[in-house]
C-alpha positions as protocol buffer text, in pm:
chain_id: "A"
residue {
  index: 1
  type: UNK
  ca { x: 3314 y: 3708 z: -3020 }
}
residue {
  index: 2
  type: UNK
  ca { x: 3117 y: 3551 z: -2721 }
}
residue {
  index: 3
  type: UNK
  ca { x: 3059 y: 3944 z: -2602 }
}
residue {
  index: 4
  type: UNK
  ca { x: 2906 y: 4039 z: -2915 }
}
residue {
  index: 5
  type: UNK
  ca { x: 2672 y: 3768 z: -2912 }
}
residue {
  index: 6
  type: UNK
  ca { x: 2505 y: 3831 z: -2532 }
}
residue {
  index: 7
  type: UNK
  ca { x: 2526 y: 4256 z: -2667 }
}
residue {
  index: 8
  type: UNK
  ca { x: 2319 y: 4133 z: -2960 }
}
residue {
  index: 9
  type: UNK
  ca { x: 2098 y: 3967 z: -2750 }
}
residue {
  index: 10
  type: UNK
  ca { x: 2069 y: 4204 z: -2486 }
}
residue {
  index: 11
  type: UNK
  ca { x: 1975 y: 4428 z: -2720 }
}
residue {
  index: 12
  type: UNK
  ca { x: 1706 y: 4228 z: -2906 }
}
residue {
  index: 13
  type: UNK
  ca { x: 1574 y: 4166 z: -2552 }
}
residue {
  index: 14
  type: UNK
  ca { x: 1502 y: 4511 z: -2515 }
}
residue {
  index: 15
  type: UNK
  ca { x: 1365 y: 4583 z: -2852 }
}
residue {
  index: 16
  type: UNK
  ca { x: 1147 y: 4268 z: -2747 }
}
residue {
  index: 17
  type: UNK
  ca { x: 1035 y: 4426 z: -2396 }
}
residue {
  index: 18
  type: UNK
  ca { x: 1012 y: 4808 z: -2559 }
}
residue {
  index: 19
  type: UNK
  ca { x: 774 y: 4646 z: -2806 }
}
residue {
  index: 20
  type: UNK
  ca { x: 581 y: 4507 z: -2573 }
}
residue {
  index: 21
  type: UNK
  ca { x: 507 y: 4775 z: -2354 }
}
residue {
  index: 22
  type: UNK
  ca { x: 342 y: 4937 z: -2636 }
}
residue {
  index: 23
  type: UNK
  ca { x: 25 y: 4782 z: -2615 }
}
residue {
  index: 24
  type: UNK
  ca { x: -188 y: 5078 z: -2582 }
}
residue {
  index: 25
  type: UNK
  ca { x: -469 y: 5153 z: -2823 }
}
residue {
  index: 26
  type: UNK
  ca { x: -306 y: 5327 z: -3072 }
}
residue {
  index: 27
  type: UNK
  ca { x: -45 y: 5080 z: -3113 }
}
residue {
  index: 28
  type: UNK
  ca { x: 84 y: 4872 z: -3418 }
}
residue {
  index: 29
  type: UNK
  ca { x: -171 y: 4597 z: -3426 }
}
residue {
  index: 30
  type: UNK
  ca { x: 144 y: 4397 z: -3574 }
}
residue {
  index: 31
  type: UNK
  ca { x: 316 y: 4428 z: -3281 }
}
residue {
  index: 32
  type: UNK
  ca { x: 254 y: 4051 z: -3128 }
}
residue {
  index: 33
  type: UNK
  ca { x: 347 y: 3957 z: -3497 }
}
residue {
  index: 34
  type: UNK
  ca { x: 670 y: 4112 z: -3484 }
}
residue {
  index: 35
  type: UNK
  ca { x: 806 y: 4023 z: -3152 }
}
residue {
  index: 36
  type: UNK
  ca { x: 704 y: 3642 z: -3206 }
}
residue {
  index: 37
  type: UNK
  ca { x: 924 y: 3686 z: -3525 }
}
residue {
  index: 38
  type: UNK
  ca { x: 1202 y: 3787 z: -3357 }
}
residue {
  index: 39
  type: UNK
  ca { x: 1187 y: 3526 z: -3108 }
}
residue {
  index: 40
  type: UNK
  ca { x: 1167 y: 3276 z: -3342 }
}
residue {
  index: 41
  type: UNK
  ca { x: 1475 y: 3421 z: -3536 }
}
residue {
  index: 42
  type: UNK
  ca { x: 1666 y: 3354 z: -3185 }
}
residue {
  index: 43
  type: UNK
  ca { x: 1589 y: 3010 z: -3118 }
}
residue {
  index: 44
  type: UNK
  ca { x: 1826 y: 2812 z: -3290 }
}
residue {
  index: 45
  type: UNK
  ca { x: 1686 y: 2613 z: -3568 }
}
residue {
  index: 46
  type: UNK
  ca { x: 1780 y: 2269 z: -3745 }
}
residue {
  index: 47
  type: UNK
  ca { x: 1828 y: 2292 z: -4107 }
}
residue {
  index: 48
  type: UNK
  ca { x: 1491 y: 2109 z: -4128 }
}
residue {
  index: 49
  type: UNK
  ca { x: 1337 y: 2381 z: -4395 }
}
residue {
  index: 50
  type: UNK
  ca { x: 1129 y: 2545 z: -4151 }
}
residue {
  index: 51
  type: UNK
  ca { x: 1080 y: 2962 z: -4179 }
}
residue {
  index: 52
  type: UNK
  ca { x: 943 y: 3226 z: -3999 }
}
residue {
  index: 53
  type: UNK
  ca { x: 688 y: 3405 z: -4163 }
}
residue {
  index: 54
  type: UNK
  ca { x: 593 y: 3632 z: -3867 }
}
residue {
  index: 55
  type: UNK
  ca { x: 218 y: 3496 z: -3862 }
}
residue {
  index: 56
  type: UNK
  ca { x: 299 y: 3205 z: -3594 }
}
residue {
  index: 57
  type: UNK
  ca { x: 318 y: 2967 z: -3880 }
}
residue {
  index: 58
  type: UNK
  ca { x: 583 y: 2763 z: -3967 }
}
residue {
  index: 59
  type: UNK
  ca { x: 583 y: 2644 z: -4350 }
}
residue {
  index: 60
  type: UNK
  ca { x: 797 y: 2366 z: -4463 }
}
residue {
  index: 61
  type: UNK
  ca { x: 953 y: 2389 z: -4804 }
}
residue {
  index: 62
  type: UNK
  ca { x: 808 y: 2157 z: -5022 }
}
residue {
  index: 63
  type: UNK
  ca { x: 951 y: 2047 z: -5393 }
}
residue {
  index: 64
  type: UNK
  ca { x: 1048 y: 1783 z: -5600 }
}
residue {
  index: 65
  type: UNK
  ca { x: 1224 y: 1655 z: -5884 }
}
residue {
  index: 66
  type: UNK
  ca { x: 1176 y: 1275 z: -6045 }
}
residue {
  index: 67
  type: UNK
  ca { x: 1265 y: 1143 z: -6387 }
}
residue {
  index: 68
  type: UNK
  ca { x: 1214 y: 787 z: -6572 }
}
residue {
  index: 69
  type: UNK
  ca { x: 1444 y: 543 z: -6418 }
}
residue {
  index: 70
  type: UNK
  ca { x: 1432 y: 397 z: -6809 }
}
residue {
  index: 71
  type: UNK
  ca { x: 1299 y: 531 z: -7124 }
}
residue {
  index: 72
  type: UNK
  ca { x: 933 y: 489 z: -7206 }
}
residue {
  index: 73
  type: UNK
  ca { x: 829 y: 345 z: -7472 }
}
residue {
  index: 74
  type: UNK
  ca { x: 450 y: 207 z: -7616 }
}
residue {
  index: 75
  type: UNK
  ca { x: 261 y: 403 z: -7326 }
}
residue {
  index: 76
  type: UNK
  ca { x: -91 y: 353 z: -7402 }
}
residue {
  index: 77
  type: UNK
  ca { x: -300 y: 651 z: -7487 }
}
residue {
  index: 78
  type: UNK
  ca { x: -450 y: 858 z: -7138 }
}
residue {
  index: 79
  type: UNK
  ca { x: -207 y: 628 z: -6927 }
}
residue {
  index: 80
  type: UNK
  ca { x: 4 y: 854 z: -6615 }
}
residue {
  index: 81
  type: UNK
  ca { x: 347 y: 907 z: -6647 }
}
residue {
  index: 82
  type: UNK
  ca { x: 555 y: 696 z: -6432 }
}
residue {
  index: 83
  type: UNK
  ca { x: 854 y: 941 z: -6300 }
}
residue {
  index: 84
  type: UNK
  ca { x: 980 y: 698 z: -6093 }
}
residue {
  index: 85
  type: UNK
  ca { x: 1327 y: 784 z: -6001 }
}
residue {
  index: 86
  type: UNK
  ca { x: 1315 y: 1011 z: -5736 }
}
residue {
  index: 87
  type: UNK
  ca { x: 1574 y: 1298 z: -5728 }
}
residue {
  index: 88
  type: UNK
  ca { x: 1444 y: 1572 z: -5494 }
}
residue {
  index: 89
  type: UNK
  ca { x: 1074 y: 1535 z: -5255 }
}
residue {
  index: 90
  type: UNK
  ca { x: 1128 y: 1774 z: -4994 }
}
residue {
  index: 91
  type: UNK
  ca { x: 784 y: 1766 z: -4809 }
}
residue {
  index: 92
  type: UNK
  ca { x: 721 y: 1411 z: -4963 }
}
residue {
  index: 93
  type: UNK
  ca { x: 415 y: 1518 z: -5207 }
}
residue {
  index: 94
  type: UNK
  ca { x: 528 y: 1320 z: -5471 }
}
residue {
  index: 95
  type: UNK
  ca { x: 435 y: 956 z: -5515 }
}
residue {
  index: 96
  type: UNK
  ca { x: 685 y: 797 z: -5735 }
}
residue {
  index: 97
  type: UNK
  ca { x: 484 y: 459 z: -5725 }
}
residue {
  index: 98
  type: UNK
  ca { x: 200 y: 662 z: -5891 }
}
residue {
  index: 99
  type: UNK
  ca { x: 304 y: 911 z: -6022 }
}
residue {
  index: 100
  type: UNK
  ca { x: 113 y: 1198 z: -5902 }
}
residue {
  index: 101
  type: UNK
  ca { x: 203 y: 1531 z: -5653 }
}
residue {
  index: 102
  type: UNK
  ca { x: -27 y: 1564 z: -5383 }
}
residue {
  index: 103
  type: UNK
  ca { x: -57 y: 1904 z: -5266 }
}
residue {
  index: 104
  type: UNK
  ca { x: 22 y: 1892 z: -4850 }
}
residue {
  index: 105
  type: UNK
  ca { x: -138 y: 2240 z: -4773 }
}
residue {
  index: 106
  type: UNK
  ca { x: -351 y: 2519 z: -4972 }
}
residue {
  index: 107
  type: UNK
  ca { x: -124 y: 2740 z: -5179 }
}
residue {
  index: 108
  type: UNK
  ca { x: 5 y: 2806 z: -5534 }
}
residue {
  index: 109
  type: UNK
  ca { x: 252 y: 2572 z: -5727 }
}
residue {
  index: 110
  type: UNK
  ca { x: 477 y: 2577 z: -6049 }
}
residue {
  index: 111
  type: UNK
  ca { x: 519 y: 2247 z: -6190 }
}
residue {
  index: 112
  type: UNK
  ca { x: 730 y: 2208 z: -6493 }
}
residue {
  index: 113
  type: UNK
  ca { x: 810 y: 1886 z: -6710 }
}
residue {
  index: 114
  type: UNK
  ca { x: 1004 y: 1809 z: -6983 }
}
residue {
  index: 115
  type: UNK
  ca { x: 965 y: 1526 z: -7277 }
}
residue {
  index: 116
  type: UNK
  ca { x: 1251 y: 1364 z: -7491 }
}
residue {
  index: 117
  type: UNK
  ca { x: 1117 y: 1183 z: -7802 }
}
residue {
  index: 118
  type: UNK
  ca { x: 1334 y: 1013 z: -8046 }
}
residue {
  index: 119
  type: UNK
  ca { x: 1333 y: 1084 z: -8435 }
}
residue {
  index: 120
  type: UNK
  ca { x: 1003 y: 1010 z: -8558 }
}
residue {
  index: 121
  type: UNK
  ca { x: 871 y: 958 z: -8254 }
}
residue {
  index: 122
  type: UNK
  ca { x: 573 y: 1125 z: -8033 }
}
residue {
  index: 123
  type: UNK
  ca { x: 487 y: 1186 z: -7667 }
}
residue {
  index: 124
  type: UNK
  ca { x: 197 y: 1393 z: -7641 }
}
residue {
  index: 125
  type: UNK
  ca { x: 106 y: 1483 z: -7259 }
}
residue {
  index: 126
  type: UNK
  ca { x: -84 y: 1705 z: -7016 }
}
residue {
  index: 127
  type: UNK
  ca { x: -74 y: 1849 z: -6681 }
}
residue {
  index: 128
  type: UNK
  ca { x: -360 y: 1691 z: -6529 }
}
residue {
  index: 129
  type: UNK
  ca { x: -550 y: 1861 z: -6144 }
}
residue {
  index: 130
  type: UNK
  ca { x: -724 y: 1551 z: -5958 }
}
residue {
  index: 131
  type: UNK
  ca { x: -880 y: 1348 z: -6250 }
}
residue {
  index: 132
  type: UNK
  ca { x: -886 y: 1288 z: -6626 }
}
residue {
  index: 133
  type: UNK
  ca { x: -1076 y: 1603 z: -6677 }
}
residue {
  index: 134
  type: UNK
  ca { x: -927 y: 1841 z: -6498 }
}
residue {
  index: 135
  type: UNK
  ca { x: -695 y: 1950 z: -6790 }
}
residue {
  index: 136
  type: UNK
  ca { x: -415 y: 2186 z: -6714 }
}
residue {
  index: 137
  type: UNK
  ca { x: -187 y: 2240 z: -6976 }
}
residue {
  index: 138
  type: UNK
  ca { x: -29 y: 2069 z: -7266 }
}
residue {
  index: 139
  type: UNK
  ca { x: 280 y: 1971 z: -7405 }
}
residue {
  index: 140
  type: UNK
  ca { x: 339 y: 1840 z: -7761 }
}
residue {
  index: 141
  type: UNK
  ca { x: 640 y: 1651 z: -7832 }
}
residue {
  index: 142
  type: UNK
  ca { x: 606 y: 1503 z: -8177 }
}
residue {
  index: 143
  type: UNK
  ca { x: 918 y: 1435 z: -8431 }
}
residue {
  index: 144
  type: UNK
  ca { x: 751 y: 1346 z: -8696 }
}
residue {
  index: 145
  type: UNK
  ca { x: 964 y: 1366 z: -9036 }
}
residue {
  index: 146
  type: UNK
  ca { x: 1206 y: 1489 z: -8810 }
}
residue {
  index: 147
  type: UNK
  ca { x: 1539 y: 1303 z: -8787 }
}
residue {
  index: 148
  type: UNK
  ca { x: 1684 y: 1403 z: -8441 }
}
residue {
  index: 149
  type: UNK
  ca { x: 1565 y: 1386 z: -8088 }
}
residue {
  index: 150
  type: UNK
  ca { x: 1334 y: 1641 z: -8016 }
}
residue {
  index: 151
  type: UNK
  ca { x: 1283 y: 1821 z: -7688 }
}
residue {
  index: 152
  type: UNK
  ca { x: 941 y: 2004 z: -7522 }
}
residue {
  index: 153
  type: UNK
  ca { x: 926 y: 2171 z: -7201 }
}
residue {
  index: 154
  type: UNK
  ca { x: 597 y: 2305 z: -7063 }
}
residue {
  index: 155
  type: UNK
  ca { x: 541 y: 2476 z: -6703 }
}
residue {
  index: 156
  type: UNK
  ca { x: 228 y: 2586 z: -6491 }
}
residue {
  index: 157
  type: UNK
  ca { x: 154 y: 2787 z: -6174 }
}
residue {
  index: 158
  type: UNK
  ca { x: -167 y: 2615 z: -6026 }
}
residue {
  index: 159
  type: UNK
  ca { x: -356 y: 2739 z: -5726 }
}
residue {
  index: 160
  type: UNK
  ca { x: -412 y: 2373 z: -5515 }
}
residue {
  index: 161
  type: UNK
  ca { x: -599 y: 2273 z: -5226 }
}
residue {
  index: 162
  type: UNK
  ca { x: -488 y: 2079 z: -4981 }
}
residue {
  index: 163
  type: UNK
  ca { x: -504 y: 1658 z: -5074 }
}
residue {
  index: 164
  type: UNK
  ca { x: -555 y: 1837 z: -5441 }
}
residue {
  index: 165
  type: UNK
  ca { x: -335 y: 1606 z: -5701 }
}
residue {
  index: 166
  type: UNK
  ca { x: -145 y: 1672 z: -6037 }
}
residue {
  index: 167
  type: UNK
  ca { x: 13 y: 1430 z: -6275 }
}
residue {
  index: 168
  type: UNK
  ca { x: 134 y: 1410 z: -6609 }
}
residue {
  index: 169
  type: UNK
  ca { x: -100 y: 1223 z: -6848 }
}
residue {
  index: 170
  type: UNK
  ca { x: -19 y: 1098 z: -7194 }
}
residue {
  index: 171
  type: UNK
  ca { x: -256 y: 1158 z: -7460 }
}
residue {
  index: 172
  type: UNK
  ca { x: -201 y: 947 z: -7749 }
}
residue {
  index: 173
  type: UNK
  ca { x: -5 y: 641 z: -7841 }
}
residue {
  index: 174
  type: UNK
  ca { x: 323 y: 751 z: -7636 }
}
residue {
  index: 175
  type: UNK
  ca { x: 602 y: 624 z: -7853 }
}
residue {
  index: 176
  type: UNK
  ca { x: 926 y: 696 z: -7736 }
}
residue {
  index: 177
  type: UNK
  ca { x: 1045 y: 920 z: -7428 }
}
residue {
  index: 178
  type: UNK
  ca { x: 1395 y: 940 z: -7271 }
}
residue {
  index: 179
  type: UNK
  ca { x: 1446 y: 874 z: -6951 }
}
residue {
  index: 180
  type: UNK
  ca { x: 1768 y: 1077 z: -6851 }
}
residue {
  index: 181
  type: UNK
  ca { x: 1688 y: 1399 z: -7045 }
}
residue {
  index: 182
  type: UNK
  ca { x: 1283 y: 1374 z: -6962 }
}
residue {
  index: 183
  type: UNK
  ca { x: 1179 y: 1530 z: -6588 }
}
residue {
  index: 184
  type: UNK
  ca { x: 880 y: 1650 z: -6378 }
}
residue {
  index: 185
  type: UNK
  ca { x: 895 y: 1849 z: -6124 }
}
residue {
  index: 186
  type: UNK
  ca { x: 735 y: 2148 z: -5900 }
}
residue {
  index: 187
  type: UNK
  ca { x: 755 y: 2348 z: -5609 }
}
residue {
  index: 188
  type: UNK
  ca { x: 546 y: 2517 z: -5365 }
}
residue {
  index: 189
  type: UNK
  ca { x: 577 y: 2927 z: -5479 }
}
């Protein structure tokens, strides 16, 4: 097994040095790009989330996942969303004190939540971008004159800046929402 690894390596070594003899005019302009891949791909790496994406860049994952640590109930209208039990915050974008995602680098993000009302009840929220205004997308969870629990799910891909925010916001009188069965979350795509 040990002689198979130091063959595979020989042999990336030369791929490595026969790349970079090319270097003439005509040559693959990618060529730098590629062979700094590959060495990355050799050293060994921690599970810490980092990747190669062959541009000298390493990217850390970033995502999280955070529900209610108790249902919600009587939220006054425009308040945030408290998700305060934290389940997932790889990167650690997500404030669970506030409530809100900060985005830690430019890029594009899904964020998806979901709402648990009671019968007859109402949660009626938004995904908000860095202030009151900056209106997303909605996501109506009203039960009225209905007499089970009723779910909603919305989602969003949003192109964010870095130090760019999203939260959830409610917009009316926010009656009832579960805790267990009610989530935010998102993701760097």
């Amino acid at each position: 097994m040990e002689k198979r690894i130091i063959a595979m390596h020989l042999s990336i070594t030369y791929m490595i040095v026969s790349l970079s003899l090319v270097t003439s005019k005509d040559s693959c302009p990618r060529n730098n790009e590629l062979i700094n891949c590959i060495q990355h791909q050799l050293r060994p790496l921690e599970d810490n989330g980092v990747k190669c994406n062959c541009n000298k860049e390493d990217e850390t994952k970033i995502g999280f996942l955070a529900t209610p640590s108790r249902p919600l109930k009587n939220i006054k209208m425009h308040a945030t969303v408290i998700y305060d039990l934290v389940k997932t915050n790889i990167g650690g974008g997500y404030d669970p004190a506030t409530g809100k995602f900060t985005a830690p680098s430019d890029g594009l993000y899904y964020f998806s939540w979901t709402t648990l009302t009671n019968p007859n009840g109402g949660f009626i929220t938004s995904l908000q971008l860095n202030n009151d205004k900056g209106i997303i997308i909605g996501n109506h969870a009203r039960a009225s004159g209905i007499k089970d629990y009723l779910p909603s799910s919305q989602s969003a891909v949003v192109s964010m800046k870095k130090r760019d925010t999203v939260y959830i916001r409610n917009w009316a009188y926010g009656h009832y929402m579960s805790n267990f069965y009610s989530s935010f979350s998102g993701f760097k795509i």
